[in-house]
Amino acid sequence: MTPIAESRSRTLIGLALAALMAATRGQQFAPLAHHLPDASLAVFFLAGFYLRSLWVFPALFGLATLIDLMAIGWGGVSGYCLTPAYWMLVPAYGVVWGLGRWFAVRHLESRATLPLLVGVLLIGGALAEVFASGGFYLLSGRFADLALVELLGRFATYMPATLLHLMLYVGLAAVVHLTLVRLLPSPRSARTGLQ
């Protein structure tokens, strides 16, 4: 793949990921996606995997914040979650983004990499939930009496959905990725004219 074609591919992937986040995070702006779960964790993981530039992380975090602020300011969404704990989303998203980058250099175009991908997603999703929910519980000021039992109960409540949504979105992306790899000519076959 030429540098120009690679740059175009990364741009298209970046735009698709931004659109996915906007459609699922900003559900008040995309009524057709109203019942889709938030894809933000998967977007950050996939951005880490596909988009190598370091500026992508702050750009995506800025987009997420802008979507949230628009939802609160114009979409009628409650600002309940907008507290000092909001900044715990930086390490939450940073974990999955970093693991996406880590996985990018270790994956193979085969099923042999699937157990590693599942393990990385489980670890990343769990850590992201600890940062996001744990940070909100501890730093938001919304809870008068902090108790470990209540914190663990919150993890038990929210962790399964977090992991499921992350796995589903990344799984769908993997299916699309593998389909495109099979349908599009490889860089070697494109250079030699092989199909």
mmCIF file of N, CA, C and O in Angstrom, residues 95-155:
data_model
loop_
_atom_site.group_PDB
_atom_site.id
_atom_site.type_symbol
_atom_site.label_atom_id
_atom_site.label_comp_id
_atom_site.label_asym_id
_atom_site.label_seq_id
_atom_site.Cartn_x
_atom_site.Cartn_y
_atom_site.Cartn_z
ATOM 1 N N VAL A 95 -6.425 3.486 28.817
ATOM 2 C CA VAL A 95 -6.097 2.066 28.975
ATOM 3 C C VAL A 95 -6.462 1.291 27.718
ATOM 4 O O VAL A 95 -5.639 0.542 27.179
ATOM 5 N N VAL A 96 -7.681 1.460 27.230
ATOM 6 C CA VAL A 96 -8.081 0.680 26.056
ATOM 7 C C VAL A 96 -7.359 1.162 24.797
ATOM 8 O O VAL A 96 -7.008 0.351 23.933
ATOM 9 N N TRP A 97 -7.103 2.462 24.708
ATOM 10 C CA TRP A 97 -6.350 2.977 23.563
ATOM 11 C C TRP A 97 -4.929 2.390 23.563
ATOM 12 O O TRP A 97 -4.435 1.918 22.537
ATOM 13 N N GLY A 98 -4.286 2.415 24.724
ATOM 14 C CA GLY A 98 -2.934 1.863 24.840
ATOM 15 C C GLY A 98 -2.896 0.370 24.548
ATOM 16 O O GLY A 98 -1.972 -0.127 23.894
ATOM 17 N N LEU A 99 -3.899 -0.359 25.014
ATOM 18 C CA LEU A 99 -3.945 -1.794 24.723
ATOM 19 C C LEU A 99 -4.222 -2.049 23.243
ATOM 20 O O LEU A 99 -3.733 -3.039 22.691
ATOM 21 N N GLY A 100 -4.964 -1.174 22.593
ATOM 22 C CA GLY A 100 -5.147 -1.291 21.145
ATOM 23 C C GLY A 100 -3.828 -1.129 20.414
ATOM 24 O O GLY A 100 -3.518 -1.880 19.485
ATOM 25 N N ARG A 101 -3.025 -0.172 20.850
ATOM 26 C CA ARG A 101 -1.695 0.033 20.257
ATOM 27 C C ARG A 101 -0.796 -1.177 20.519
ATOM 28 O O ARG A 101 -0.054 -1.624 19.645
ATOM 29 N N TRP A 102 -0.866 -1.695 21.756
ATOM 30 C CA TRP A 102 -0.057 -2.859 22.131
ATOM 31 C C TRP A 102 -0.450 -4.068 21.285
ATOM 32 O O TRP A 102 0.400 -4.785 20.774
ATOM 33 N N PHE A 103 -1.756 -4.289 21.141
ATOM 34 C CA PHE A 103 -2.238 -5.442 20.386
ATOM 35 C C PHE A 103 -1.902 -5.328 18.900
ATOM 36 O O PHE A 103 -1.669 -6.339 18.232
ATOM 37 N N ALA A 104 -1.853 -4.114 18.376
ATOM 38 C CA ALA A 104 -1.600 -3.911 16.940
ATOM 39 C C ALA A 104 -0.278 -4.535 16.494
ATOM 40 O O ALA A 104 -0.183 -5.033 15.375
ATOM 41 N N VAL A 105 0.717 -4.519 17.350
ATOM 42 C CA VAL A 105 2.022 -5.071 16.949
ATOM 43 C C VAL A 105 2.141 -6.558 17.263
ATOM 44 O O VAL A 105 3.140 -7.182 16.920
ATOM 45 N N ARG A 106 1.121 -7.140 17.897
ATOM 46 C CA ARG A 106 1.180 -8.545 18.280
ATOM 47 C C ARG A 106 0.159 -9.421 17.559
ATOM 48 O O ARG A 106 0.233 -10.640 17.632
ATOM 49 N N HIS A 107 -0.789 -8.808 16.879
ATOM 50 C CA HIS A 107 -1.836 -9.623 16.255
ATOM 51 C C HIS A 107 -1.343 -10.237 14.959
ATOM 52 O O HIS A 107 -0.394 -9.762 14.334
ATOM 53 N N LEU A 108 -1.984 -11.305 14.587
ATOM 54 C CA LEU A 108 -1.750 -11.979 13.318
ATOM 55 C C LEU A 108 -3.086 -12.059 12.600
ATOM 56 O O LEU A 108 -4.136 -12.048 13.233
ATOM 57 N N GLU A 109 -3.049 -12.178 11.296
ATOM 58 C CA GLU A 109 -4.288 -12.320 10.538
ATOM 59 C C GLU A 109 -4.728 -13.780 10.598
ATOM 60 O O GLU A 109 -4.830 -14.463 9.589
ATOM 61 N N SER A 110 -4.958 -14.269 11.815
ATOM 62 C CA SER A 110 -5.406 -15.651 11.978
ATOM 63 C C SER A 110 -6.191 -15.781 13.272
ATOM 64 O O SER A 110 -6.152 -14.913 14.141
ATOM 65 N N ARG A 111 -6.877 -16.916 13.378
ATOM 66 C CA ARG A 111 -7.653 -17.187 14.591
ATOM 67 C C ARG A 111 -6.758 -17.398 15.806
ATOM 68 O O ARG A 111 -7.234 -17.322 16.932
ATOM 69 N N ALA A 112 -5.492 -17.669 15.584
ATOM 70 C CA ALA A 112 -4.573 -17.916 16.698
ATOM 71 C C ALA A 112 -4.453 -16.707 17.614
ATOM 72 O O ALA A 112 -4.116 -16.848 18.784
ATOM 73 N N THR A 113 -4.739 -15.525 17.096
ATOM 74 C CA THR A 113 -4.640 -14.298 17.888
ATOM 75 C C THR A 113 -5.909 -14.022 18.692
ATOM 76 O O THR A 113 -5.911 -13.178 19.567
ATOM 77 N N LEU A 114 -6.979 -14.745 18.395
ATOM 78 C CA LEU A 114 -8.261 -14.484 19.049
ATOM 79 C C LEU A 114 -8.198 -14.572 20.576
ATOM 80 O O LEU A 114 -8.716 -13.679 21.252
ATOM 81 N N PRO A 115 -7.577 -15.586 21.175
ATOM 82 C CA PRO A 115 -7.507 -15.611 22.647
ATOM 83 C C PRO A 115 -6.780 -14.390 23.224
ATOM 84 O O PRO A 115 -7.196 -13.852 24.259
ATOM 85 N N LEU A 116 -5.739 -13.935 22.557
ATOM 86 C CA LEU A 116 -5.032 -12.743 23.017
ATOM 87 C C LEU A 116 -5.942 -11.522 22.935
ATOM 88 O O LEU A 116 -5.992 -10.711 23.874
ATOM 89 N N LEU A 117 -6.683 -11.392 21.839
ATOM 90 C CA LEU A 117 -7.611 -10.270 21.690
ATOM 91 C C LEU A 117 -8.659 -10.289 22.803
ATOM 92 O O LEU A 117 -8.932 -9.261 23.426
ATOM 93 N N VAL A 118 -9.246 -11.438 23.063
ATOM 94 C CA VAL A 118 -10.261 -11.546 24.117
ATOM 95 C C VAL A 118 -9.654 -11.169 25.466
ATOM 96 O O VAL A 118 -10.251 -10.410 26.240
ATOM 97 N N GLY A 119 -8.460 -11.659 25.760
ATOM 98 C CA GLY A 119 -7.801 -11.324 27.022
ATOM 99 C C GLY A 119 -7.523 -9.835 27.150
ATOM 100 O O GLY A 119 -7.757 -9.236 28.210
ATOM 101 N N VAL A 120 -7.040 -9.237 26.081
ATOM 102 C CA VAL A 120 -6.749 -7.798 26.087
ATOM 103 C C VAL A 120 -8.034 -6.995 26.309
ATOM 104 O O VAL A 120 -8.053 -6.033 27.080
ATOM 105 N N LEU A 121 -9.119 -7.407 25.655
ATOM 106 C CA LEU A 121 -10.385 -6.690 25.822
ATOM 107 C C LEU A 121 -10.943 -6.856 27.234
ATOM 108 O O LEU A 121 -11.491 -5.901 27.801
ATOM 109 N N LEU A 122 -10.811 -8.035 27.801
ATOM 110 C CA LEU A 122 -11.280 -8.241 29.182
ATOM 111 C C LEU A 122 -10.493 -7.377 30.165
ATOM 112 O O LEU A 122 -11.080 -6.713 31.029
ATOM 113 N N ILE A 123 -9.191 -7.370 30.016
ATOM 114 C CA ILE A 123 -8.354 -6.556 30.908
ATOM 115 C C ILE A 123 -8.638 -5.076 30.701
ATOM 116 O O ILE A 123 -8.851 -4.325 31.651
ATOM 117 N N GLY A 124 -8.658 -4.644 29.443
ATOM 118 C CA GLY A 124 -8.902 -3.234 29.143
ATOM 119 C C GLY A 124 -10.268 -2.766 29.594
ATOM 120 O O GLY A 124 -10.406 -1.700 30.196
ATOM 121 N N GLY A 125 -11.293 -3.564 29.315
ATOM 122 C CA GLY A 125 -12.641 -3.199 29.722
ATOM 123 C C GLY A 125 -12.787 -3.140 31.233
ATOM 124 O O GLY A 125 -13.415 -2.221 31.774
ATOM 125 N N ALA A 126 -12.188 -4.101 31.928
ATOM 126 C CA ALA A 126 -12.266 -4.112 33.391
ATOM 127 C C ALA A 126 -11.542 -2.904 33.986
ATOM 128 O O ALA A 126 -12.079 -2.233 34.878
ATOM 129 N N LEU A 127 -10.349 -2.620 33.498
ATOM 130 C CA LEU A 127 -9.614 -1.454 34.015
ATOM 131 C C LEU A 127 -10.331 -0.151 33.691
ATOM 132 O O LEU A 127 -10.390 0.760 34.531
ATOM 133 N N ALA A 128 -10.886 -0.060 32.498
ATOM 134 C CA ALA A 128 -11.626 1.146 32.130
ATOM 135 C C ALA A 128 -12.826 1.343 33.052
ATOM 136 O O ALA A 128 -13.106 2.465 33.491
ATOM 137 N N GLU A 129 -13.514 0.272 33.376
ATOM 138 C CA GLU A 129 -14.661 0.361 34.281
ATOM 139 C C GLU A 129 -14.220 0.760 35.692
ATOM 140 O O GLU A 129 -14.889 1.555 36.357
ATOM 141 N N VAL A 130 -13.082 0.235 36.126
ATOM 142 C CA VAL A 130 -12.566 0.617 37.442
ATOM 143 C C VAL A 130 -12.276 2.116 37.470
ATOM 144 O O VAL A 130 -12.653 2.818 38.418
ATOM 145 N N PHE A 131 -11.619 2.629 36.442
ATOM 146 C CA PHE A 131 -11.330 4.061 36.398
ATOM 147 C C PHE A 131 -12.607 4.898 36.298
ATOM 148 O O PHE A 131 -12.774 5.870 37.027
ATOM 149 N N ALA A 132 -13.508 4.528 35.384
ATOM 150 C CA ALA A 132 -14.702 5.347 35.142
ATOM 151 C C ALA A 132 -15.688 5.263 36.307
ATOM 152 O O ALA A 132 -16.030 6.283 36.909
ATOM 153 N N SER A 133 -16.147 4.075 36.624
ATOM 154 C CA SER A 133 -17.135 3.936 37.701
ATOM 155 C C SER A 133 -16.516 4.172 39.066
ATOM 156 O O SER A 133 -17.113 4.831 39.920
ATOM 157 N N GLY A 134 -15.334 3.613 39.268
ATOM 158 C CA GLY A 134 -14.662 3.829 40.549
ATOM 159 C C GLY A 134 -14.333 5.291 40.764
ATOM 160 O O GLY A 134 -14.520 5.834 41.858
ATOM 161 N N GLY A 135 -13.858 5.944 39.713
ATOM 162 C CA GLY A 135 -13.564 7.367 39.805
ATOM 163 C C GLY A 135 -14.805 8.183 40.094
ATOM 164 O O GLY A 135 -14.782 9.104 40.917
ATOM 165 N N PHE A 136 -15.911 7.846 39.435
ATOM 166 C CA PHE A 136 -17.153 8.574 39.679
ATOM 167 C C PHE A 136 -17.612 8.367 41.117
ATOM 168 O O PHE A 136 -18.006 9.316 41.795
ATOM 169 N N TYR A 137 -17.550 7.144 41.582
ATOM 170 C CA TYR A 137 -17.997 6.854 42.937
ATOM 171 C C TYR A 137 -17.148 7.592 43.976
ATOM 172 O O TYR A 137 -17.666 8.159 44.934
ATOM 173 N N LEU A 138 -15.847 7.615 43.762
ATOM 174 C CA LEU A 138 -14.944 8.196 44.759
ATOM 175 C C LEU A 138 -14.782 9.712 44.642
ATOM 176 O O LEU A 138 -14.574 10.391 45.649
ATOM 177 N N LEU A 139 -14.872 10.258 43.423
ATOM 178 C CA LEU A 139 -14.499 11.657 43.213
ATOM 179 C C LEU A 139 -15.641 12.594 42.823
ATOM 180 O O LEU A 139 -15.448 13.802 42.765
ATOM 181 N N SER A 140 -16.811 12.061 42.552
ATOM 182 C CA SER A 140 -17.882 12.905 42.037
ATOM 183 C C SER A 140 -18.533 13.783 43.097
ATOM 184 O O SER A 140 -19.146 14.796 42.777
ATOM 185 N N GLY A 141 -18.445 13.363 44.349
ATOM 186 C CA GLY A 141 -19.137 14.093 45.403
ATOM 187 C C GLY A 141 -20.620 13.766 45.458
ATOM 188 O O GLY A 141 -21.380 14.394 46.193
ATOM 189 N N ARG A 142 -21.064 12.787 44.697
ATOM 190 C CA ARG A 142 -22.479 12.410 44.652
ATOM 191 C C ARG A 142 -22.849 11.381 45.723
ATOM 192 O O ARG A 142 -24.016 11.084 45.912
ATOM 193 N N PHE A 143 -21.854 10.817 46.394
ATOM 194 C CA PHE A 143 -22.109 9.768 47.376
ATOM 195 C C PHE A 143 -21.589 10.216 48.733
ATOM 196 O O PHE A 143 -20.392 10.454 48.903
ATOM 197 N N ALA A 144 -22.484 10.313 49.705
ATOM 198 C CA ALA A 144 -22.122 10.823 51.032
ATOM 199 C C ALA A 144 -21.262 9.820 51.790
ATOM 200 O O ALA A 144 -20.234 10.173 52.374
ATOM 201 N N ASP A 145 -21.680 8.573 51.807
ATOM 202 C CA ASP A 145 -20.955 7.548 52.556
ATOM 203 C C ASP A 145 -20.312 6.579 51.580
ATOM 204 O O ASP A 145 -20.999 5.807 50.905
ATOM 205 N N LEU A 146 -19.000 6.624 51.517
ATOM 206 C CA LEU A 146 -18.283 5.732 50.622
ATOM 207 C C LEU A 146 -18.064 4.396 51.324
ATOM 208 O O LEU A 146 -17.580 4.356 52.450
ATOM 209 N N ALA A 147 -18.444 3.316 50.659
ATOM 210 C CA ALA A 147 -18.280 1.985 51.231
ATOM 211 C C ALA A 147 -17.776 1.039 50.157
ATOM 212 O O ALA A 147 -18.256 1.061 49.018
ATOM 213 N N LEU A 148 -16.820 0.203 50.518
ATOM 214 C CA LEU A 148 -16.242 -0.745 49.578
ATOM 215 C C LEU A 148 -17.302 -1.699 49.036
ATOM 216 O O LEU A 148 -17.300 -2.030 47.849
ATOM 217 N N VAL A 149 -18.226 -2.117 49.887
ATOM 218 C CA VAL A 149 -19.271 -3.034 49.446
ATOM 219 C C VAL A 149 -20.124 -2.386 48.357
ATOM 220 O O VAL A 149 -20.448 -3.024 47.348
ATOM 221 N N GLU A 150 -20.449 -1.116 48.520
ATOM 222 C CA GLU A 150 -21.242 -0.425 47.502
ATOM 223 C C GLU A 150 -20.440 -0.264 46.214
ATOM 224 O O GLU A 150 -20.974 -0.438 45.113
ATOM 225 N N LEU A 151 -19.159 0.056 46.335
ATOM 226 C CA LEU A 151 -18.309 0.192 45.156
ATOM 227 C C LEU A 151 -18.236 -1.129 44.398
ATOM 228 O O LEU A 151 -18.385 -1.160 43.169
ATOM 229 N N LEU A 152 -18.036 -2.222 45.093
ATOM 230 C CA LEU A 152 -17.983 -3.539 44.448
ATOM 231 C C LEU A 152 -19.335 -3.888 43.820
ATOM 232 O O LEU A 152 -19.384 -4.492 42.741
ATOM 233 N N GLY A 153 -20.412 -3.482 44.468
ATOM 234 C CA GLY A 153 -21.742 -3.693 43.886
ATOM 235 C C GLY A 153 -21.920 -2.931 42.585
ATOM 236 O O GLY A 153 -22.547 -3.425 41.639
ATOM 237 N N ARG A 154 -21.361 -1.724 42.525
ATOM 238 C CA ARG A 154 -21.437 -0.937 41.287
ATOM 239 C C ARG A 154 -20.656 -1.625 40.167
ATOM 240 O O ARG A 154 -21.098 -1.655 39.028
ATOM 241 N N PHE A 155 -19.476 -2.154 40.509
ATOM 242 C CA PHE A 155 -18.708 -2.890 39.500
ATOM 243 C C PHE A 155 -19.496 -4.102 39.010
ATOM 244 O O PHE A 155 -19.540 -4.381 37.814
#
